[in-house]
Structures are given as C-alpha cells and as structure tokens.
Coordinates of C-alpha atoms and ligand atoms in Angstrom, one line a residue:
M1 CA 13.6 -20.9 -37.6
K2 CA 12.5 -18.3 -40.2
R3 CA 9.3 -17.0 -38.9
I4 CA 8.2 -16.0 -35.3
G5 CA 5.0 -14.5 -33.8
V6 CA 4.6 -12.1 -30.9
L7 CA 1.3 -11.5 -28.8
T8 CA 0.3 -9.6 -25.8
S9 CA -2.2 -11.3 -23.4
G10 CA -4.0 -10.6 -20.1
G11 CA -4.0 -7.2 -18.5
D12 CA -2.1 -4.6 -20.5
A13 CA 0.9 -2.8 -19.0
P14 CA 3.0 0.3 -19.9
G15 CA 6.1 -1.0 -21.8
M16 CA 4.5 -3.8 -23.6
N17 CA 4.9 -1.8 -26.7
A18 CA 8.6 -1.4 -26.2
A19 CA 8.9 -5.1 -25.8
I20 CA 6.9 -5.7 -29.0
R21 CA 9.3 -3.3 -30.8
A22 CA 12.4 -5.0 -29.4
V23 CA 11.0 -8.5 -30.6
V24 CA 10.3 -7.1 -34.1
R25 CA 13.5 -5.2 -34.5
K26 CA 15.8 -8.0 -33.0
G27 CA 14.0 -10.7 -35.1
I28 CA 14.4 -8.7 -38.4
Y29 CA 18.0 -7.9 -37.5
H30 CA 18.5 -11.7 -37.3
Q31 CA 16.6 -12.2 -40.8
L32 CA 13.6 -13.6 -39.2
E33 CA 10.1 -12.7 -40.4
V34 CA 8.0 -11.5 -37.4
Y35 CA 4.2 -11.7 -37.2
G36 CA 2.0 -9.7 -34.9
I37 CA -0.9 -11.8 -33.4
Y38 CA -3.7 -9.2 -32.4
Q39 CA -5.9 -9.6 -29.4
G40 CA -3.9 -12.3 -27.5
Y41 CA -4.9 -15.9 -27.7
Q42 CA -8.4 -14.9 -28.9
G43 CA -6.8 -13.3 -32.1
L44 CA -4.6 -16.5 -32.3
I45 CA -7.6 -18.9 -32.5
N46 CA -9.3 -16.3 -34.9
G47 CA -6.2 -16.0 -37.2
N48 CA -6.0 -12.3 -36.6
I49 CA -2.3 -12.3 -37.6
K50 CA -0.3 -9.7 -39.8
K51 CA 3.3 -9.4 -40.8
L52 CA 5.2 -6.7 -38.9
E53 CA 7.9 -4.6 -40.6
L54 CA 10.6 -2.4 -39.1
G55 CA 8.2 0.6 -39.5
S56 CA 5.1 -1.2 -38.0
V57 CA 6.9 -0.6 -34.6
G58 CA 8.1 2.9 -35.2
D59 CA 6.9 5.7 -32.8
I60 CA 5.6 3.2 -30.2
I61 CA 8.4 3.0 -27.6
H62 CA 6.9 5.7 -25.7
R63 CA 3.2 4.7 -25.8
G64 CA 1.3 3.0 -23.0
G65 CA -1.0 0.0 -23.7
T66 CA -0.3 -2.4 -26.5
I67 CA -0.6 -1.9 -30.2
L68 CA -1.3 -5.6 -30.6
R69 CA -4.1 -5.2 -28.2
S70 CA -4.9 -7.7 -25.5
A71 CA -7.7 -10.0 -24.5
R72 CA -8.8 -12.7 -22.1
C73 CA -9.7 -16.0 -23.9
P74 CA -11.3 -18.7 -21.9
E75 CA -11.4 -21.0 -24.8
F76 CA -7.6 -21.1 -25.0
V77 CA -7.6 -22.8 -21.6
T78 CA -9.1 -25.9 -23.4
K79 CA -7.2 -28.4 -25.5
E80 CA -9.5 -27.7 -28.4
G81 CA -8.8 -24.0 -28.1
Q82 CA -5.1 -24.6 -28.2
Q83 CA -5.4 -26.9 -31.1
K84 CA -7.2 -24.2 -33.0
G85 CA -4.3 -21.7 -32.3
I86 CA -1.6 -24.2 -33.3
A87 CA -3.5 -24.7 -36.7
Q88 CA -3.4 -21.1 -37.3
L89 CA 0.3 -21.0 -36.6
K90 CA 1.0 -23.8 -38.9
K91 CA -1.1 -22.0 -41.6
F92 CA 1.0 -18.9 -41.2
G93 CA 4.2 -20.9 -41.1
I94 CA 5.0 -19.4 -37.5
E95 CA 7.5 -21.7 -35.9
G96 CA 8.1 -19.9 -32.5
L97 CA 6.1 -17.4 -30.4
V98 CA 7.0 -14.6 -27.9
V99 CA 4.1 -14.2 -25.3
I100 CA 4.1 -11.0 -23.4
G101 CA 1.8 -11.1 -20.3
G102 CA 1.3 -12.5 -16.9
D103 CA 1.2 -15.9 -15.3
G104 CA -2.1 -16.8 -17.0
S105 CA -0.6 -15.9 -20.3
Y106 CA 2.5 -18.0 -19.3
R107 CA 0.3 -21.1 -18.9
G108 CA -1.0 -20.7 -22.3
A109 CA 2.6 -20.4 -23.5
K110 CA 3.6 -23.5 -21.6
A111 CA 0.7 -25.5 -23.1
L112 CA 1.7 -24.5 -26.7
S113 CA 5.4 -25.3 -25.9
E114 CA 4.4 -28.8 -24.7
Q115 CA 2.5 -29.3 -28.0
G116 CA 5.6 -28.6 -30.2
I117 CA 5.5 -24.7 -30.6
P118 CA 8.5 -23.2 -28.7
C119 CA 7.3 -20.3 -26.8
I120 CA 9.2 -17.6 -24.7
G121 CA 7.4 -15.6 -21.9
I122 CA 8.0 -12.0 -21.2
P123 CA 6.7 -10.7 -17.9
G124 CA 4.3 -7.9 -18.6
T125 CA 2.1 -6.8 -15.9
I126 CA 2.0 -3.8 -13.4
D127 CA 1.5 -6.2 -10.5
N128 CA 5.1 -7.4 -10.2
D129 CA 3.7 -10.8 -9.2
I130 CA 5.8 -13.1 -11.3
A131 CA 8.3 -15.3 -9.8
G132 CA 11.9 -15.5 -11.1
T133 CA 12.1 -11.9 -12.1
D134 CA 12.9 -8.9 -9.8
R135 CA 10.7 -6.6 -11.9
T136 CA 7.9 -7.0 -14.4
I137 CA 7.4 -4.6 -17.3
G138 CA 5.0 -1.9 -16.3
F139 CA 5.6 -2.0 -12.5
D140 CA 8.0 1.0 -12.4
T141 CA 5.7 3.1 -14.5
A142 CA 2.6 2.1 -12.3
L143 CA 4.6 3.1 -9.2
N144 CA 5.3 6.5 -10.5
T145 CA 1.7 7.1 -11.5
V146 CA 0.6 6.1 -8.0
I147 CA 3.3 8.3 -6.4
D148 CA 2.0 11.3 -8.4
A149 CA -1.5 10.6 -7.2
I150 CA -0.4 10.1 -3.5
D151 CA 1.6 13.4 -3.5
K152 CA -1.6 15.2 -4.8
I153 CA -3.8 13.6 -2.2
R154 CA -1.3 14.4 0.5
D155 CA -1.7 18.2 -0.4
T156 CA -5.4 18.2 0.2
A157 CA -5.1 15.8 3.1
S158 CA -2.8 18.1 5.0
S159 CA -4.8 21.3 4.1
H160 CA -8.0 19.7 5.6
E161 CA -6.2 17.6 8.3
R162 CA -7.8 14.5 7.1
T163 CA -7.0 10.8 6.9
F164 CA -7.0 9.3 3.4
V165 CA -7.4 5.8 2.4
I166 CA -6.0 5.1 -1.0
E167 CA -6.7 1.8 -2.8
V168 CA -4.1 0.6 -5.2
M169 CA -4.0 -2.3 -7.8
G170 CA -1.8 -5.5 -7.6
R171 CA -4.3 -8.2 -7.8
N172 CA -3.2 -10.8 -5.1
A173 CA 0.3 -9.1 -4.7
G174 CA 1.2 -6.3 -2.4
D175 CA 4.2 -4.9 -4.3
I176 CA 2.5 -1.8 -5.7
A177 CA 1.2 -1.0 -2.3
L178 CA 4.4 -1.6 -0.4
W179 CA 6.6 0.3 -2.8
T180 CA 4.3 3.3 -3.2
G181 CA 3.5 3.3 0.5
L182 CA 7.2 3.5 1.3
A183 CA 7.9 6.1 -1.4
G184 CA 4.8 8.1 -0.4
G185 CA 5.4 8.2 3.2
A186 CA 2.2 6.3 4.2
E187 CA 1.5 5.7 7.8
T188 CA 0.0 2.4 7.1
I189 CA 0.4 -0.1 4.2
L190 CA -2.1 -3.0 4.0
I191 CA -0.9 -5.9 1.9
P192 CA -2.3 -9.5 1.3
E193 CA 1.1 -11.0 2.3
V194 CA 0.9 -9.6 5.9
E195 CA -1.9 -9.7 8.3
E196 CA -2.6 -6.6 10.2
S197 CA -5.1 -5.9 13.0
I198 CA -7.4 -3.0 12.6
D199 CA -6.8 -2.3 16.3
D200 CA -3.1 -1.7 15.6
I201 CA -3.9 0.6 12.7
I202 CA -6.3 2.6 14.8
E203 CA -3.7 2.8 17.7
R204 CA -1.1 4.1 15.2
L205 CA -3.6 6.8 14.0
H206 CA -4.4 8.0 17.5
R207 CA -0.6 8.1 18.4
G208 CA 0.0 10.1 15.3
K209 CA -2.7 12.5 16.2
E210 CA -1.5 12.9 19.8
R211 CA 1.9 14.0 18.6
G212 CA 0.3 16.6 16.4
K213 CA 0.1 14.8 13.0
K214 CA -2.3 16.7 10.8
H215 CA -3.0 14.0 8.3
S216 CA -2.5 10.3 7.5
I217 CA -2.2 8.3 4.4
I218 CA -3.2 4.6 4.5
I219 CA -2.5 2.5 1.4
V220 CA -4.7 -0.6 0.9
A221 CA -3.8 -3.1 -1.7
E222 CA -6.9 -4.3 -3.7
G223 CA -5.9 -7.9 -2.7
V224 CA -6.8 -7.1 0.9
T225 CA -10.2 -5.5 0.8
S226 CA -11.8 -2.7 -0.8
G227 CA -10.7 0.8 0.2
V228 CA -14.3 2.0 0.5
K229 CA -15.1 -0.9 3.0
F230 CA -12.0 -0.4 5.0
A231 CA -12.7 3.4 5.3
E232 CA -16.2 2.7 6.5
E233 CA -14.8 0.4 9.3
L234 CA -12.3 3.0 10.3
K235 CA -14.9 5.7 10.4
K236 CA -17.1 3.6 12.5
R237 CA -14.5 2.9 15.0
T238 CA -12.8 6.2 15.2
N239 CA -15.0 9.0 14.5
M240 CA -12.3 10.6 12.4
E241 CA -12.8 12.4 9.1
I242 CA -11.8 9.7 6.5
R243 CA -11.7 10.0 2.8
V244 CA -11.2 7.4 0.2
S245 CA -9.6 7.4 -3.2
V246 CA -9.7 4.3 -5.5
L247 CA -7.0 5.0 -8.0
G248 CA -8.3 2.3 -10.5
H249 CA -7.2 1.9 -14.1
I250 CA -5.1 5.1 -14.4
Q251 CA -2.4 2.8 -12.9
R252 CA -2.4 0.7 -16.0
G253 CA -2.0 3.5 -18.5
G254 CA 0.6 6.3 -19.3
S255 CA 3.8 6.5 -21.1
P256 CA 6.3 3.9 -19.8
S257 CA 9.1 5.1 -17.6
A258 CA 12.8 5.0 -18.9
Y259 CA 13.3 1.8 -16.7
D260 CA 10.4 0.0 -18.2
R261 CA 11.5 0.8 -21.8
V262 CA 15.0 -0.4 -21.1
L263 CA 13.8 -3.5 -19.3
A264 CA 11.3 -4.2 -22.2
S265 CA 14.0 -3.8 -24.8
R266 CA 16.5 -6.1 -23.0
L267 CA 13.8 -8.8 -22.2
G268 CA 12.3 -8.5 -25.9
S269 CA 15.8 -9.0 -27.3
R270 CA 16.6 -12.0 -25.1
A271 CA 13.4 -13.7 -26.0
V272 CA 14.2 -13.7 -29.7
E273 CA 17.8 -15.0 -28.9
L274 CA 16.4 -17.8 -26.9
L275 CA 14.1 -18.8 -29.9
L276 CA 17.1 -18.6 -32.3
E277 CA 19.0 -20.9 -29.8
G278 CA 16.1 -23.4 -30.4
K279 CA 14.7 -23.0 -26.8
G280 CA 11.1 -22.9 -25.8
G281 CA 9.0 -23.3 -22.8
R282 CA 11.0 -20.7 -21.0
A283 CA 10.4 -17.2 -19.6
V284 CA 13.0 -14.3 -19.4
G285 CA 13.4 -12.0 -16.4
I286 CA 15.8 -9.7 -14.6
Q287 CA 17.7 -10.7 -11.5
N288 CA 20.2 -8.4 -10.0
N289 CA 20.4 -6.4 -13.3
Q290 CA 21.2 -9.6 -15.3
I291 CA 18.8 -11.0 -17.9
V292 CA 18.0 -14.5 -16.9
D293 CA 15.7 -17.2 -18.3
Y294 CA 14.1 -20.2 -16.6
D295 CA 11.7 -23.1 -17.4
F296 CA 8.0 -22.2 -17.1
N297 CA 7.8 -25.1 -14.5
E298 CA 10.4 -23.4 -12.1
I299 CA 8.1 -20.3 -11.7
L300 CA 4.5 -21.2 -12.2
D301 CA 2.8 -22.1 -9.0
V302 CA 5.6 -20.6 -7.0
P303 CA 3.8 -18.4 -4.4
H304 CA 4.7 -14.6 -4.7
E305 CA 6.7 -13.1 -2.1
I306 CA 7.2 -9.6 -1.1
D307 CA 10.5 -8.0 0.2
R308 CA 10.0 -8.5 4.0
E309 CA 12.9 -6.3 4.8
M310 CA 11.3 -3.5 2.9
F311 CA 8.0 -4.0 4.8
K312 CA 9.9 -3.9 8.1
L313 CA 11.5 -0.6 6.9
S314 CA 8.2 1.0 6.0
K315 CA 6.9 0.2 9.5
E316 CA 10.2 1.6 11.1
L317 CA 9.9 4.8 9.1
S318 CA 6.2 5.5 9.8
I319 CA 6.1 5.2 13.7
Ligands
ADP1 P1 -2.3 -12.6 -17.2 O1 -1.6 -13.2 -18.3 O2 -2.2 -11.1 -17.0 O3 -2.2 -13.4 -15.8 P2 -5.0 -13.9 -17.3 O4 -4.7 -14.8 -16.2 O5 -6.3 -13.4 -17.6 O6 -3.9 -12.7 -17.5 O7 -4.5 -14.9 -18.6 C1 -4.6 -14.4 -20.0 C2 -5.0 -15.4 -20.9 O8 -4.1 -16.6 -20.9 C3 -6.4 -16.1 -20.5 O9 -7.5 -15.2 -21.0 C4 -6.3 -17.3 -21.3 O10 -6.6 -17.2 -22.7 C5 -4.8 -17.8 -21.2 N1 -4.7 -18.8 -20.1 C6 -4.8 -18.6 -18.7 N2 -4.7 -19.7 -18.1 C7 -4.4 -20.7 -18.9 C8 -4.3 -22.0 -18.8 N3 -4.1 -22.7 -17.6 N4 -3.9 -22.8 -19.9 C9 -3.9 -22.2 -21.1 N5 -4.2 -20.8 -21.3 C10 -4.4 -20.1 -20.2

C-alpha cells in the first residue's frame, strides 16, 4: 500500500483533528502518501481530495471540529453513490481509507470494504454510542463542557432555590447524561436505556424539599424527551419554580481534553498500522486501556448499553 485517504463523517467531535493528525503523521512515518478527503462521503463522491503533508496537520491537535469538515451524504447510502466514491479513489490511486465518525459512517466504510477498498473506522462522536469501545473520541471533552455548564447553573439554582432541568445531547444513548449527572451531583438522571416514572421523580423532588434541599438538578438525555416538554409537565404537576436549560451544540465544540487527544492519537496510529497489515473492514477502539480492533460486523447492530452499575450508583448517591 502506497497511498491512503482519511475522512471525517457524520457529527463532528472534539479530537477528530488529533486523529487526522495521527493518521497523516503515522502514514508519512511509514512512507505512505496520505490524502485528505474533505466533507465526508459527499466530498469523496465529488472528488474533493487533496494530498496532506506533515505541515498540513500542524497546529491542529488542540482544535475542536475537523479541518477536513464533515457532511451527511444520503447519496452514499446507495450503491451508485458508493461506486462514484470508489471511482474517485481509483482516480487518485488511493488504496485504503481511514473513516473517522459514528456508526452511520462505519456503514459507509463497511460497504466500501466489501467492494474492495479496505477501510478502518475510528470512533469519533461525543455520544459514546459505539459498541466495542469503552470510549469514543470527543466524549470526554463533551462531559467536561457539560459539567462546566451544570456547575454554573447550580450556582444560580441554589441562589434562587429553583429546580433546573438540563437537557444534554447523546442521540439515542444516555452516556453523556449518566456521566454528567453523576459528576454534577444531579438528583435525577433521565436516560433512554432506563424507564422512569414521573411520579417517582416528583416524589424525590418533594422528599428533597422536605429535608431542606434548596435546589435540584435534573438531567434529561435528548433521547428521552425534550427538556422543555419535561419541565412543562413537572410544573403542571408540582407548582414548583422550574427552569430549563438546553445545552445544545456547545457540547460538540471546544478544545479536546488531554484524554481525547491521547485517545485520538493512539486510535489514529493503530488504524494506519492495520491498513499496512493489509486489513480492512475493521474498526479500532479502546477496551481496558488497550487498543483493540474488530470486524464491523461484530459491532454494527449491537444495541448500545449503559453501565448499569453506574446508574445504580447515581441513584444511591442522590437519595
Ligand atoms: P454518524 O457517522 O455520526 O453516525 P450519520 O449516521 O449521519 O452519522 O452517517 C454519516 C454518513 O454515513 C451518512 O450521511 C451517509 O453518507 C453514510 N452512511 C450512513 N448509513 C449508511 C449506510 N447504511 N450505507 C452507506 N453509507 C451510510
């Protein structure tokens, strides 16, 4: 293999740049030529492809977002779209591809691998919703962003003795809500993986009030319901002063944490090694601090699970 490509796809995540940097530098270290494919699979179809040098990825390890930019590309779900992409790869002489993204992006990479272009997936999403890896790139940074916001909201919540509902991201996964709820000392954490009755939540709020609690923080994962709707319901049923904060896209931005930069560097490096070993159709990940890799088929369609012990702990600590 002489020439490889790298692209970022789907939702962006802090640390993607550190992963791109690792792929480019590791590739060049092993005498490969590395091409950047801009705007995900859309850019691949359009031939938006440029050679990257060592300097092309200088000064980006600390930057959020992705210098290759990202896109959603419905056309790539079709065979015709994929064939157009493959034609571009052939035109540029690119023999293998590193795809940084979430499980949608993995499906595209799997399709390419099955059609003769070896691809390696790197988990890049703040949602931590990819099976086979303990962490995805961007998750740790997003947690810190959310915690920073919760701490600030807590200041005002306690001054005014209010209950705050804070809606966090995560798509269909509750990891961001669970981790930040535990780290932020939330009274209640609502996640899609566990059903909660509103009666229980209200009872807990009343219990807290009775023992003199001045404020409450409720974290709602976007995969359960909207924070606004949930707060409306609570207001109707309790007559309490309830405020809502929807954190939104600030969770996707910002300089990546040290953890995410190191993770991205390790995963990027391993992805290139796998291509050099002649492997494709696989994704890299981290398990018990060891870098691992597995076939796309082993992880796609595996339902996401949260850490049940951690959820139990969050309940125990917020009685
Ligand atoms: P993420 O990678 O963050 O999960 P998406 O689900 O939006 O984000 O997927 C990103 C892109 O991956 C899509 O816009 C599409 O181009 C490609 N993709 C998604 N699903 C498939 C599929 N089944 N086959 C081929 N490509 C796909």
